[in-house]
Structure formats: structure tokens, C-alpha cells
Short mmCIF file of C-alpha atoms in Angstrom, two decimals:
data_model
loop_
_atom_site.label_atom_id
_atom_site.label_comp_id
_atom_site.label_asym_id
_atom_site.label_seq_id
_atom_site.Cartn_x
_atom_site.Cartn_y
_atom_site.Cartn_z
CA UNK A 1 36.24 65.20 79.74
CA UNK A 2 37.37 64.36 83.37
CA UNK A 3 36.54 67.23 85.87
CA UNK A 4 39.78 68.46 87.03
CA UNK A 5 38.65 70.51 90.42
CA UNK A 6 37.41 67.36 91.95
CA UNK A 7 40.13 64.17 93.18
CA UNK A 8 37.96 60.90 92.30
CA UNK A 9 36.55 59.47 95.51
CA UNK A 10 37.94 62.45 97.81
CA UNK A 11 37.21 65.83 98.41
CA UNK A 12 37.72 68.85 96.08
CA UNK A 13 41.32 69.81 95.48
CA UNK A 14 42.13 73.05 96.57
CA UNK A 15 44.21 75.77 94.23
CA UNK A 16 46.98 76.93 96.37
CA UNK A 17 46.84 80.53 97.63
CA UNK A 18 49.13 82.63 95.85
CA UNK A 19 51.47 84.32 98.01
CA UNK A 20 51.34 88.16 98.42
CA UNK A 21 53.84 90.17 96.35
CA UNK A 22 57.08 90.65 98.79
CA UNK A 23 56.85 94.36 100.65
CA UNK A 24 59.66 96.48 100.21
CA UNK A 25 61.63 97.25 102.98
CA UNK A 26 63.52 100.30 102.48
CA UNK A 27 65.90 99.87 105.72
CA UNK A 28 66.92 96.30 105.05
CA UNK A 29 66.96 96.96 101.24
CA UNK A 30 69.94 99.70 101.65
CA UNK A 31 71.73 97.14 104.04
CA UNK A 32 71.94 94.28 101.78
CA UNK A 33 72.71 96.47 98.58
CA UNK A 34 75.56 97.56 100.35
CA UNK A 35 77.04 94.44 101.63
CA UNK A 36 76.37 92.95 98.25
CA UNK A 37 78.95 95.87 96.91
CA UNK A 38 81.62 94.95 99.95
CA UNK A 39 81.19 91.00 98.51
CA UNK A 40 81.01 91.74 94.75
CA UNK A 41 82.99 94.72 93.93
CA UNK A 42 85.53 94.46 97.07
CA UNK A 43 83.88 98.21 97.66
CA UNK A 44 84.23 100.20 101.39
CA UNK A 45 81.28 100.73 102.93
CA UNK A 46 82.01 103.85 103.81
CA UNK A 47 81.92 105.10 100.51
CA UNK A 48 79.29 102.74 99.31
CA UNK A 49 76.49 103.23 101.86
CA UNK A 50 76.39 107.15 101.85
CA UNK A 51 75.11 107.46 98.31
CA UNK A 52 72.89 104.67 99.12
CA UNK A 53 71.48 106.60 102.09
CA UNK A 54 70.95 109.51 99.88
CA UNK A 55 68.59 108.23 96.96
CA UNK A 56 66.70 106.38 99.94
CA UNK A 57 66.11 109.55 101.34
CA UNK A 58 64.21 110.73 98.43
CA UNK A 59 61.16 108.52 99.16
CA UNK A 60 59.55 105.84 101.25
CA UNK A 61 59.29 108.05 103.54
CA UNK A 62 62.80 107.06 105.16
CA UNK A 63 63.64 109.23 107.60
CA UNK A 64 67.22 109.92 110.02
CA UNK A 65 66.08 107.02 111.93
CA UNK A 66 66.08 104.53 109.04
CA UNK A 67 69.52 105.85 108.13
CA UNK A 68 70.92 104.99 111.57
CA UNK A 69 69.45 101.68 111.44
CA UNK A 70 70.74 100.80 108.06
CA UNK A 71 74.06 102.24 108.89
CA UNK A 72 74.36 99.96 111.79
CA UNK A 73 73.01 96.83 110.22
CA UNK A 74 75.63 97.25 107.72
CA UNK A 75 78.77 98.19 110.12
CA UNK A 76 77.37 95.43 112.74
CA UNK A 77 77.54 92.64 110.29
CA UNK A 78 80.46 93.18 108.34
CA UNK A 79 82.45 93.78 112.09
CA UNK A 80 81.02 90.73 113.29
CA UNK A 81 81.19 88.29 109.94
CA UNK A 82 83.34 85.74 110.56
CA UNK A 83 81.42 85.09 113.87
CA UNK A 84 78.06 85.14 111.64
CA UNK A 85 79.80 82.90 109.73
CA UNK A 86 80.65 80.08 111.99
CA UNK A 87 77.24 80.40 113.91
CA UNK A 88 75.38 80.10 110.75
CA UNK A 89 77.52 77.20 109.58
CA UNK A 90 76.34 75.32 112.61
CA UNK A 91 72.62 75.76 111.96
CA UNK A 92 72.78 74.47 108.04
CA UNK A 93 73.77 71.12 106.70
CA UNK A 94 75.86 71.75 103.94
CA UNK A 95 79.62 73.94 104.05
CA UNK A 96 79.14 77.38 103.82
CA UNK A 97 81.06 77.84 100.30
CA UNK A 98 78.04 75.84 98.95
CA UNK A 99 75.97 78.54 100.03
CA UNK A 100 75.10 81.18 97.15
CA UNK A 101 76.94 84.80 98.65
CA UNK A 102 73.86 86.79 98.45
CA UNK A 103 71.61 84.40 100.57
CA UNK A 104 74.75 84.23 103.05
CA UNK A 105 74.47 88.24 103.19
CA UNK A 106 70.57 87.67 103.77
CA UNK A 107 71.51 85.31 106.31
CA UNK A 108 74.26 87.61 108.11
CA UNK A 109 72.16 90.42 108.18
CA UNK A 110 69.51 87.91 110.02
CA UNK A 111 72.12 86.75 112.49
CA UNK A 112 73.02 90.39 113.56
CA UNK A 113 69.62 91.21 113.87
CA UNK A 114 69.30 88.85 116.08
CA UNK A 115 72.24 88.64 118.47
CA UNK A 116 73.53 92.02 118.11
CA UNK A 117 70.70 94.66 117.95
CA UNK A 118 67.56 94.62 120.45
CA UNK A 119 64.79 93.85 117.41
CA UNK A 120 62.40 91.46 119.23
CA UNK A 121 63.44 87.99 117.51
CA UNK A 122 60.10 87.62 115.68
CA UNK A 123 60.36 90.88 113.91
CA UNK A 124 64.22 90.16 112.94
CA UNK A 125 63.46 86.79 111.66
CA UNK A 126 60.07 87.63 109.52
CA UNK A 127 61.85 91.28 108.34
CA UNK A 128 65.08 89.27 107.17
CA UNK A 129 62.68 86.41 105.36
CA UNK A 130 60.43 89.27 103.70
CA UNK A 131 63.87 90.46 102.29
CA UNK A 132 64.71 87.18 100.98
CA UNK A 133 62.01 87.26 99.07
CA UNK A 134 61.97 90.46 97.71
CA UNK A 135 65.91 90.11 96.84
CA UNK A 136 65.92 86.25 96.30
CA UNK A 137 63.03 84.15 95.91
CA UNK A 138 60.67 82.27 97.99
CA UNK A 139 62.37 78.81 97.79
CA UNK A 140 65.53 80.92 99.32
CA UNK A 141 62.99 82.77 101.63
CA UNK A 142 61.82 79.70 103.10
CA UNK A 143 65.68 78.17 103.56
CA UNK A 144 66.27 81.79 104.99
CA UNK A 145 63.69 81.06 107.80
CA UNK A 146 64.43 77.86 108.73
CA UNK A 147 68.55 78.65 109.31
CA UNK A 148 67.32 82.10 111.21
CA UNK A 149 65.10 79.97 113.25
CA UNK A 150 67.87 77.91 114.44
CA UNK A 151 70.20 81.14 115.05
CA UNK A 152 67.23 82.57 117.47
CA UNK A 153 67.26 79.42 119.80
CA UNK A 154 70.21 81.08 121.32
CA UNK A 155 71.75 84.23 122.76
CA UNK A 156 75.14 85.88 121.60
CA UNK A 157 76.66 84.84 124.65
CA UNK A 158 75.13 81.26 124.30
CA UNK A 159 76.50 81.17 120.76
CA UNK A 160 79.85 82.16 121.54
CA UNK A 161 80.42 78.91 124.16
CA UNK A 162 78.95 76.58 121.37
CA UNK A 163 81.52 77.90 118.90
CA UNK A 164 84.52 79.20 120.84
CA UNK A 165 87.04 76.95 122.11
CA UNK A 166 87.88 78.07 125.69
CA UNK A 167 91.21 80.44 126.04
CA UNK A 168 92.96 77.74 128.00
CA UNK A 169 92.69 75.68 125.26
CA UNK A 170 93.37 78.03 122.00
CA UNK A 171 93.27 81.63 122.99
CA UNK A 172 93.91 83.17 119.23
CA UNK A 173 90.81 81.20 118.39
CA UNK A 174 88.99 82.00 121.12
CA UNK A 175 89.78 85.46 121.03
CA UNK A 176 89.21 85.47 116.95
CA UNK A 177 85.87 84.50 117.32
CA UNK A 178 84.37 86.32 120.56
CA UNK A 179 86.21 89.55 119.09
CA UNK A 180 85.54 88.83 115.29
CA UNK A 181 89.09 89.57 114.24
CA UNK A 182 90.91 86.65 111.71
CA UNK A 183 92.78 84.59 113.39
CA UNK A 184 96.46 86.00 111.90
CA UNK A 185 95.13 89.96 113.07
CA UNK A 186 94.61 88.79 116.45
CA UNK A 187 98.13 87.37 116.84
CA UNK A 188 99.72 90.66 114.92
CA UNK A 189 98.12 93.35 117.27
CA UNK A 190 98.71 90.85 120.31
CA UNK A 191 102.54 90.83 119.10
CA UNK A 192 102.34 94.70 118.46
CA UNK A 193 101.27 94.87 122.14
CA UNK A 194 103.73 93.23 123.34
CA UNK A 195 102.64 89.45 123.45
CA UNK A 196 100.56 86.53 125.63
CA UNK A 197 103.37 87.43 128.11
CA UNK A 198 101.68 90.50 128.71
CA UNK A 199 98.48 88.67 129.73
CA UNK A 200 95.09 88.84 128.17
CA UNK A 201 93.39 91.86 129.52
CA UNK A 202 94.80 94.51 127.00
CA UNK A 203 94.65 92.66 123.35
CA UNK A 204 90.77 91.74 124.73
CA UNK A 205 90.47 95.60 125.02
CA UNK A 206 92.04 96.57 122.04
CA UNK A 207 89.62 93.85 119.68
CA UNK A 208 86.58 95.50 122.02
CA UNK A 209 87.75 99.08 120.60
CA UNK A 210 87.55 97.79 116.85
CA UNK A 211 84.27 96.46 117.51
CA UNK A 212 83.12 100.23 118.60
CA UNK A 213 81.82 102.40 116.45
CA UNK A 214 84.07 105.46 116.78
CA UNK A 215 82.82 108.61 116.71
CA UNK A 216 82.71 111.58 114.35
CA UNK A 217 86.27 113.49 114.79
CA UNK A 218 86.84 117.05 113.27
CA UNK A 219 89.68 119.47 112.49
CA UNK A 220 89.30 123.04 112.94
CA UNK A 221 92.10 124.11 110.22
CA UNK A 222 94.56 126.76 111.62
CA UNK A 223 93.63 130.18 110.45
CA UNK A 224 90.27 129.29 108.70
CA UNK A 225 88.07 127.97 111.53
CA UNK A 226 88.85 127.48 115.39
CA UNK A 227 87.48 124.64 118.09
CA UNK A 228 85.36 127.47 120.05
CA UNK A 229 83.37 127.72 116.56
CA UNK A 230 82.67 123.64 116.28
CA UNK A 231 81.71 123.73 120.13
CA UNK A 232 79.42 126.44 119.92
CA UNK A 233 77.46 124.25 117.20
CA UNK A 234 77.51 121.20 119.93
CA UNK A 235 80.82 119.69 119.04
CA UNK A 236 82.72 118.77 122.43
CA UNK A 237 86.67 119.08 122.12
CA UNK A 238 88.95 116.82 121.40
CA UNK A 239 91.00 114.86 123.67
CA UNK A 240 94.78 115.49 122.61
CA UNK A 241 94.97 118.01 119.45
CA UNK A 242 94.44 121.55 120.56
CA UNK A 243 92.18 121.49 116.84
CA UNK A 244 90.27 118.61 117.41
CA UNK A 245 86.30 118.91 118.05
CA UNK A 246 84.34 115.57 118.55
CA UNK A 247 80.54 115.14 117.71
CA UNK A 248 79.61 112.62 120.23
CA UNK A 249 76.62 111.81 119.00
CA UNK A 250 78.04 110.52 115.64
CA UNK A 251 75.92 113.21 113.66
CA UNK A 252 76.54 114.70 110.95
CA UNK A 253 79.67 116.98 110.27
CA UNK A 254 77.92 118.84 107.40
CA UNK A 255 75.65 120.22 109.77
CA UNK A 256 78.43 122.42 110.98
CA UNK A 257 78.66 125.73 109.58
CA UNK A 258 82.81 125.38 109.31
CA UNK A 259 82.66 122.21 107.83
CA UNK A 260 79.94 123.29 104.98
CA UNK A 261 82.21 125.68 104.07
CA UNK A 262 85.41 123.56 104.12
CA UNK A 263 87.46 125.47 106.65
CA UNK A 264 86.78 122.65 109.39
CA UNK A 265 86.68 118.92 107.87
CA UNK A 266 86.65 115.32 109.37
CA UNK A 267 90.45 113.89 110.42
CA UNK A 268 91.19 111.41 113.20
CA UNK A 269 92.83 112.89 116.22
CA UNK A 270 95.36 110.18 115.58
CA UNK A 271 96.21 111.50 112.20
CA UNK A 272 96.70 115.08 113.59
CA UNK A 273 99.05 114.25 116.23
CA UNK A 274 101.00 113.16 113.41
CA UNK A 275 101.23 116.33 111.03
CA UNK A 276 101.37 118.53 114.77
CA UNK A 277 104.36 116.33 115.71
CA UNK A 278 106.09 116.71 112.44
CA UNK A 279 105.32 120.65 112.81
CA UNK A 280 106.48 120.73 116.05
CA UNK A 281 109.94 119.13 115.40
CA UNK A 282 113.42 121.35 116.37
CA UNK A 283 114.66 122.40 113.10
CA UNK A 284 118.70 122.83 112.08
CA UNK A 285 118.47 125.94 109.55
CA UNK A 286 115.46 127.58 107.83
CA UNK A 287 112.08 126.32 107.89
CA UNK A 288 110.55 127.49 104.64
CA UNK A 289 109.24 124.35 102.24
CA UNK A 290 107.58 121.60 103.44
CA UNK A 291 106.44 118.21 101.90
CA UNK A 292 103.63 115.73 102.27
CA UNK A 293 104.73 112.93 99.59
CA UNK A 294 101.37 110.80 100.17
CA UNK A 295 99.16 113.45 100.28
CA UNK A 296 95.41 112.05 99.07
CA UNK A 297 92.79 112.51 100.41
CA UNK A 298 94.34 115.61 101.80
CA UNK A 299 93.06 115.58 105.59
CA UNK A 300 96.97 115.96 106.78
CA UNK A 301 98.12 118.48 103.79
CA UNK A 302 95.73 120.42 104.87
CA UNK A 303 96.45 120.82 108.63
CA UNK A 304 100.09 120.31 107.48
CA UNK A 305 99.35 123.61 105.08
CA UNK A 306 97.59 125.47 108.14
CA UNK A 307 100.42 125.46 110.16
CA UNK A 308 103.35 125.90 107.32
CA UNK A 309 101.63 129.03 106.80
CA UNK A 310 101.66 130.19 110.16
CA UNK A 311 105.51 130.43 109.99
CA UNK A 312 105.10 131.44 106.77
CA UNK A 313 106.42 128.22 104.92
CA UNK A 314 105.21 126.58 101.92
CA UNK A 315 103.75 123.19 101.33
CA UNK A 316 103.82 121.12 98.35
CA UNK A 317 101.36 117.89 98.36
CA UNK A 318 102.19 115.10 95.96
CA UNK A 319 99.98 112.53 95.20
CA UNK A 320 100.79 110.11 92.61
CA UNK A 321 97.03 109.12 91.73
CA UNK A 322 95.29 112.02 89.78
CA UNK A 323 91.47 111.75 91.17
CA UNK A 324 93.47 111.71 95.04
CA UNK A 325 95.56 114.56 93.73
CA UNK A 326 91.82 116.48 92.99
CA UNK A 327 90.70 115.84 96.54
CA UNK A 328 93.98 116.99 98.20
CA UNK A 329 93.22 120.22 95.96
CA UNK A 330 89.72 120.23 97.35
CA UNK A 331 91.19 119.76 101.00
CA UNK A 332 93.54 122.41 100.28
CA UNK A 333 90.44 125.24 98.47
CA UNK A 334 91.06 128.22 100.60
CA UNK A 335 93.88 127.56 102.79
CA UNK A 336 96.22 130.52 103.98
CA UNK A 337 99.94 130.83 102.43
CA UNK A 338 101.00 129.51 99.78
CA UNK A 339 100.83 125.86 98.34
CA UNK A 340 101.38 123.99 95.32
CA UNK A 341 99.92 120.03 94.41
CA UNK A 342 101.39 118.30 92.08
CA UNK A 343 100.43 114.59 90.87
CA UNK A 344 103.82 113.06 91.41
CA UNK A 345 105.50 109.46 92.36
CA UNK A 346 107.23 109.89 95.82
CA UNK A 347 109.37 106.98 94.89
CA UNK A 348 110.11 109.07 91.43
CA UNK A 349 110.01 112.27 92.73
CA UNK A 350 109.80 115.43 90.61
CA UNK A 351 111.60 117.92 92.95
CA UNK A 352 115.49 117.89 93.26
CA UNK A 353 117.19 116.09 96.24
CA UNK A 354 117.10 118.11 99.55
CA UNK A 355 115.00 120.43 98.69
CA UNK A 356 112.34 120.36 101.46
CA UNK A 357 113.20 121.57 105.20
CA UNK A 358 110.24 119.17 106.48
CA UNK A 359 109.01 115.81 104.81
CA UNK A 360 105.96 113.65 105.56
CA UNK A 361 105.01 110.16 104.35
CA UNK A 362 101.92 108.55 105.34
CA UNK A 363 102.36 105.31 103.36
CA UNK A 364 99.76 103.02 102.16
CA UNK A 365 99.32 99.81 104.23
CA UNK A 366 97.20 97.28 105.20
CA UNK A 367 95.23 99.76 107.56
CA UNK A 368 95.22 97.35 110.75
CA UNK A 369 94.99 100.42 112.60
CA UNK A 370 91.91 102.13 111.71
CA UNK A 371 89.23 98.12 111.47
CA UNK A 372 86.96 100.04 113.54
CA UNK A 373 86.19 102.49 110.43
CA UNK A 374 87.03 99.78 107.93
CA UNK A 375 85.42 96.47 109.75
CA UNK A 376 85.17 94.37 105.94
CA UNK A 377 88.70 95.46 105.81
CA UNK A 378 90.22 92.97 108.38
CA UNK A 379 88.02 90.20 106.33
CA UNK A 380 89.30 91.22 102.93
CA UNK A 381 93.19 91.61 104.17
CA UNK A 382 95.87 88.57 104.21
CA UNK A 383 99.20 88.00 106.07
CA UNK A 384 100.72 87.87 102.14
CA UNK A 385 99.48 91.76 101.99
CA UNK A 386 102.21 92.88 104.34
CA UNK A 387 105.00 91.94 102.08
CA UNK A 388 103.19 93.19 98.90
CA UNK A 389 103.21 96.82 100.66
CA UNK A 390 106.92 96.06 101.95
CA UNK A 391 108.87 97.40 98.61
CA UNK A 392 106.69 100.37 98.18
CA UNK A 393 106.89 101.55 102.13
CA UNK A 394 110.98 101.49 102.14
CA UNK A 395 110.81 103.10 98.57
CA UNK A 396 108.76 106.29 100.09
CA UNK A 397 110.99 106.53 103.15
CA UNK A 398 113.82 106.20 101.12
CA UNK A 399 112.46 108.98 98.57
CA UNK A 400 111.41 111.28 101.77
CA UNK A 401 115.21 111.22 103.22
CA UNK A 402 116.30 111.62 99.86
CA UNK A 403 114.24 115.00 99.56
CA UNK A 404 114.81 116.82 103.03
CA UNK A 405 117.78 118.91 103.01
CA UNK A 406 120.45 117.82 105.52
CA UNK A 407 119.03 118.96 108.72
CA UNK A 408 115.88 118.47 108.09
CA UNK A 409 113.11 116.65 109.40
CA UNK A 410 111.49 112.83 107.85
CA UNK A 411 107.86 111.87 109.41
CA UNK A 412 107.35 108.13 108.57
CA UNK A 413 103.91 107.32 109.55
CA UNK A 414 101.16 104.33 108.50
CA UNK A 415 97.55 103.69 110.16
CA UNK A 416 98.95 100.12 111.11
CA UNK A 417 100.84 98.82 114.36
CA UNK A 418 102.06 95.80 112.56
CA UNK A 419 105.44 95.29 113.40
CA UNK A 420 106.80 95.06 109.64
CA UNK A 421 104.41 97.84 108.47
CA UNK A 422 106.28 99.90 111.19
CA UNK A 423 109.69 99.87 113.35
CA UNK A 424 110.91 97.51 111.24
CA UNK A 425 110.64 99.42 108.00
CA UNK A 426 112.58 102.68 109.44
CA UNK A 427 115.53 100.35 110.69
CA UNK A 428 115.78 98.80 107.52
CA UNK A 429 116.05 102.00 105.56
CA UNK A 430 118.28 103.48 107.77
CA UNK A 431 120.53 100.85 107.26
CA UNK A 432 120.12 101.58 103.17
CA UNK A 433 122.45 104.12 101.32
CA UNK A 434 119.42 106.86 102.08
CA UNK A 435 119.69 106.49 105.86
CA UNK A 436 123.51 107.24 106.07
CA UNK A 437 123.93 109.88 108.86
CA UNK A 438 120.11 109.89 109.77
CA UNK A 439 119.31 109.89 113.47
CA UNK A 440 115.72 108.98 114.76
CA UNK A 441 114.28 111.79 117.24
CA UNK A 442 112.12 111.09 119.90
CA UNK A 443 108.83 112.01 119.05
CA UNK A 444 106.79 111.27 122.03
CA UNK A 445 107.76 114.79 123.84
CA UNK A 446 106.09 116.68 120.52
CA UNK A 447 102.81 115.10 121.96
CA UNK A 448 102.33 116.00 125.72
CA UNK A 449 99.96 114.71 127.81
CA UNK A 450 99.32 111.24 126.05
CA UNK A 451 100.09 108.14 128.21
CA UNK A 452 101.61 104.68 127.06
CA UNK A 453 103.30 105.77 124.60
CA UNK A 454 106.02 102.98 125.60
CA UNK A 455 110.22 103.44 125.42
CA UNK A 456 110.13 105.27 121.58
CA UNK A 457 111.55 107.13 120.13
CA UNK A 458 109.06 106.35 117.50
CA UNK A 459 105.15 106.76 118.76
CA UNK A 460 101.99 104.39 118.05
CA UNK A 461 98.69 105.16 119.31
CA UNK A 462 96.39 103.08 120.23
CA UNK A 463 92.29 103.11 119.63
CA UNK A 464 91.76 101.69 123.28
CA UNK A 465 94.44 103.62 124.92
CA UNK A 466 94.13 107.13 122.81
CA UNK A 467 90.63 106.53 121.32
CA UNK A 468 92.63 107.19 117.93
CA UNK A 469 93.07 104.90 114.85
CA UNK A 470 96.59 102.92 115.53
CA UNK A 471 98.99 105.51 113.67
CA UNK A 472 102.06 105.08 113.91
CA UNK A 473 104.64 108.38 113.87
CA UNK A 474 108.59 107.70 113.61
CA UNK A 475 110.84 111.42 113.04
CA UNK A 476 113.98 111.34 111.50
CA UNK A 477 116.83 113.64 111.46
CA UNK A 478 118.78 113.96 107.95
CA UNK A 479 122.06 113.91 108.21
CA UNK A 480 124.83 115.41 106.31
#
């Protein structure tokens, strides 16, 4: 029997050293679970990663500071991915469709890492391979290595003038890729804002603002909690709504007394501007029943509520989707005055025509307005979408004019400044059989003291003008 440790006329073979078992890494682990849920089950971050966070926290010792981390690996990539994407098709040799989704996330996660954190390049690269292998497999590890390897050569800034054509020479491209936006969002906010003619300088800082992480904004709800409370527990006020509190250093709300207790809650300052303006609307007649028709998750119904019940009106919130209608209840736990929410079809509504004195519709869209919270969202979104939401936007503004009384009040407003998510839709239903004898009012006097807010009468905010999401707010008279 041959002698198999030995090669004939050589030296002895040696075994091969098995590899170590792959170390967990808790930080990076959270990351890439969560970005596989974005891929796979066309899930939000923001509602994947906090549970995530949570059963981390119960061991492996991760702390607040491994939260923050994974929170912006996760937010960092997915705002930056189609950039990631074209620099890591230029450093493998095959198109990146051929490429198995969960190494590309691997791979992503590398790239940010590397070009948009400060983690010394050695400890990105070796981190993101030791995840490979304890998500993939060492084959994918290795392939994982070599691409990062070729991503570390250069610099963001390097990358960016490999891949980027120059502005002269294709300035939606250019602009798509330096800002990560697709290349059909950068020409519909660049339209919204008025066009190339208006030069380059204000659609660069608007893609800059969805690339920022925006920070923690809170409603003190009329009646139940007030700003001076959320400052005292080192909030700093708001910059436009007399209720708004900001935690600058993007804590957590829950840490706030008010907020544990649900009489203070998270709400863009852009979203209530909107319910204020509606509330702060002249009125022809009484002003006792008011409506939000799209009321889930209930951050608007429940200002909106506050301040009915101040002039001791009544709000109903409808909400066609029962688990939204159950969060618009939640919202609602505790408010003053009375309120009623009903699970009901704004487009098949279950209250009789003009019965409300003030209406509000905050209709589903693509959300182009608020990429900085949603950054997978401008990924996952197609020009098609904005004519699947067209029907379902005139049909809500059709039902809201339908239900104010004559005299009364219509708010129109979507977290989108897409032309035909906007404008467009309120001249086209005032044109309809519903808009007969409706007037638009001018709504930019209802919110003092913000600039550029252009010739209105409708109102859209801005994230680098207002530091809000991009609502947009048009009022409407009913006539009859």
C-alpha cells in the first residue's frame, strides 16, 4: 500500500490548514439582514432595521454605538446604490445582473465602507470579507476581497471622475451619479424647480439634502404636551411650526417623557405646516366637523384633532386600510374633544355629501419628497408609478370637494413635488363636475415667515430650502 503523506521523489505533501470558523460580527450582521429585506421582500428600512436593532441589543454586547453604526451602514448604502453599483461594475469582469443579490449587498456594504465612512480601508475590506464568509461562503469571500480591493485603489472623489461623464457633456447623468438619484428623479425635481434654465446650483443642493440624514422632528400635540416641555428634555425648537421640537442629535424620541406617553410624537415640520395651514384657513359659516380622508398613520389627525378641539370642532379620520385605521386610533389615544375613526374608502365615502366644514387629503404617491427618509425608495420607484397613482389622487380630491359643505375648505396635499403628483392634479379636478364653483386660496400667507415659497397659490416646501420633506399643500374653496 502506497504511502499517501509522501509525493514520490519530492517532499512531503502538506494537509491544508483548515480555515478558522467565520467570527460573527454583530454590526455588519444587522446591516446586511436588513438590506437583504429592502432586496427580497421590497421592505422599508425604516421599519425593518428597528426590530433588528432591538434583538441585537439583547446580546453581543452591542451597545448605542453599534446601533449608530449599523444604522448608517444601512441608510449610507441604500442612498448611495446606484453609485455602488456602477463603481463596483467597473472593478468585476462580468455584468452586474450575473452577480448573485446577496454577494452584491456584501459588496455594497464594502464600497460604502470604504468611500463613504472614515473606517481605515484595511479594517473595511477584511470586516466586509469576514462577513462574506459568515453569510456566504469562502469561495464568495475570496471574490468579495478581490472586487473590494479594487474599490480601495481609489477615493470617492477619484471614483466619481472615472464613472461620471462631465456636466458639459450629460448633466442628468452626471448629476445621477455624483448625487445617487435615477436618472428620471433627477430630471423630475430639476423640472419641479424650475428647469436647467435655472442653472445648476439649486437641483445640486436639493440631491445634497436627500443625501442628508435628516434629523429627528417632533410634535408637541395642542393641549396634551407643549414645546417648552420637549426643550427642557434637550429638544431645540423647530424652525417654522410654533409645535415643532427638533432633537439635533438624531436620538431617540422615546427618551422624552411626552413622547413615552403619546402626547408628543414624531411628524415632519413639513407635514404640520400642512394640517396648521388647513386650520388656519378663513371659514364661510360654522366651523364644527372636520375631515382627514387619508388619515394612517395618524401623525396629521392627530395635530389636525388638537386644534379642532381647541375651537371645539370635531374630527373624523378615515382610513380605508384597517391595521392604518388602528394606528390613527393609537395616534389619536387621549386626544382632547371629541373624535370618531372610521375604516372608510375616501373615494367611497361613508358620510353624506357636504357634510364636513374642513377636509384634508394627504394622498398616497410616489413619495419623491421625503428620499432622504426613504433612500431605497427612489431605487425601487419608476416613471410608470406616477400614472398608476394618477386615478386614485383625482378620485380623493374629487371625494374631498364632494364632502365639504359649500363654503368650506379642501387641503390637497402629497409628500411629492412632481409636477403630475401635484398642480396638475388640482387643475384637472377642478375642471371635473366636483370642481364646479371651487376657487383655489392662497395658502402661502397661512404660513408666515417661510421664504421661496414661489407665485402660489398652492405651497411646496422644499428639504434644502425649509429643511422639510417636499409636501406639497394646495386649499380650495367649495363653492355653491
Amino acid at each position: 500500500m502506497t504511502d499517501p503523506s509522501p509525493r514520490r521523489g519530492g517532499p512531503p505533501r502538506r494537509r491544508p490548514r483548515p480555515q478558522a470558523r467565520p467570527r460573527k460580527d454583530p454590526v455588519r450582521l444587522v446591516a446586511f439582514q436588513a438590506l437583504r429585506a429592502v432586496d427580497e421582500r421590497d421592505a422599508y428600512a425604516n421599519l425593518v432595521l428597528p426590530p433588528l436593532l432591538r434583538r441585537a441589543r439583547g446580546g453581543d454586547g452591542f451597545d448605542a454605538r453599534d446601533a449608530a453604526l449599523a444604522t448608517e451602514l444601512v441608510y449610507g448604502t441604500l442612498r448611495r446604490q446606484g453609485t455602488y453599483d456602477a463603481i463596483i461594475a467597473a472593478c468585476v469582469d462580468r455584468p452586474l445582473r450575473e452577480v448573485d443579490p446577496p454577494v452584491l449587498d456584501v459588496l455594497a456594504l464594502g464600497a460604502h465602507q470604504l468611500l463613504g465612512t472614515r473606517i481605515p480601508p484595511h479594517a473595511a475590506v477584511s470586516a466586509t470579507v469576514e462577513l462574506a464568509r459568515y453569510v456566504l461562503s469562502d469561495g464568495r469571500a475570496r471574490f468579495v476581497n478581490a472586487v473590494l480591493r479594487r474599490v480601495a485603489a481609489h477615493d470617492w472623489d477619484a471614483w466619481l471622475a472615472r464613472v461620471a461623464p462631465p456636466f458639459e457633456e450629460d448633466p442628468v447623468e452626471h448629476l445621477s451619479l455624483v448625487h445617487a438619484h435615477p436618472r428620471w428623479v433627477v430630471t423630475a425635481l430639476w423640472d419641479a424647480l424650475g428647469g436647467p434654465r435655472g442653472g445648476r446650483e439649486e437641483i445640486e443642493a436639493l440631491l445634497a439634502a436627500d443625501n442628508e440624514r435628516p434629523e429627528v422632528t417632533l410634535v408637541a400635540r395642542p393641549g396634551r404636551a407643549t414645546v417648552a416641555e420637549l426643550l427642557a428634555e434637550d429638544a431645540v425648537a423647530g424652525r417654522w411650526s410654533p409645535y415643532a421640537a427638533r432633537l439635533a442629535d438624531g436620538g431617540e424620541p422615546g427618551r422624552l417623557t411626552a413622547v413615552r406617553e403619546g402626547r408628543a410624537g414624531v411628524q415632519d415640520e413639513g407635514s404640520q405646516l400642512v394640517a396648521l395651514a388647513l386650520a388656519r384657513a378663513g371659514l364661510q359659516g360654522e366651523d364644527r366637523t372636520w375631515l382627514d380622508g387619508c388619515a394612517g398613520p395618524g401623525g396629521k389627525a392627530a395635530l389636525l384633532g388638537a386644534l379642532a378641539a381647541e375651537r371645539g370642532a370635531a374630527l373624523v379620520a378615515a382610513e380605508k386600510q384597517p391595521h392604518r385605521a388602528r394606528l390613527v386610533a393609537r395616534a389619536l389615544s387621549g386626544n382632547p374633544g371629541p373624535y370618531q375613526v372610521v375604516t372608510a374608502d375616501g373615494t367611497r365615502p361613508a358620510w353624506r355629501p357636504g357634510s364636513f366644514d374642513r377636509v384634508l387629503v394627504d394622498v398616497p404617491c410616489t413619495g419623491l419628497g421625503a428620499l432622504r427618509r426613504r433612500p431605497e425608495a427612489r431605487w425601487r420607484r419608476r416613471p410608470e408609478d406616477l400614472a398608476g397613482f394618477a386615478p386614485l389622487q383625482r378620485a380623493l380630491l374629487a371625494g374631498a370637494l364632494r364632502a365639504a359643505r359649500p363654503g368650506g375648505v379642501v387641503g390637497y396635499a402629497t409628500c411629492s413635488p412632481h409636477p403630475a403628483e401635484t398642480r396638475v392634479v388640482v387643475e384637472d379636478v377642478l375642471r371635473g363636475p366636483e370642481g364646479a364653483g371651487a376657487a383655489w386660496l392662497d395658502a402661502r400667507p397661512l404660513l408666515p415667515g417661510l421664504p421661496g415659497l414661489g407665485d402660489g397659490p398652492d405651497v411646496q416646501l422644499w428639504p434644502h430650502r425649509h429643511g422639510t420633506d417636499a409636501m406639497y399643500l394646495a386649499l380650495l374653496r367649495k363653492g355653491g
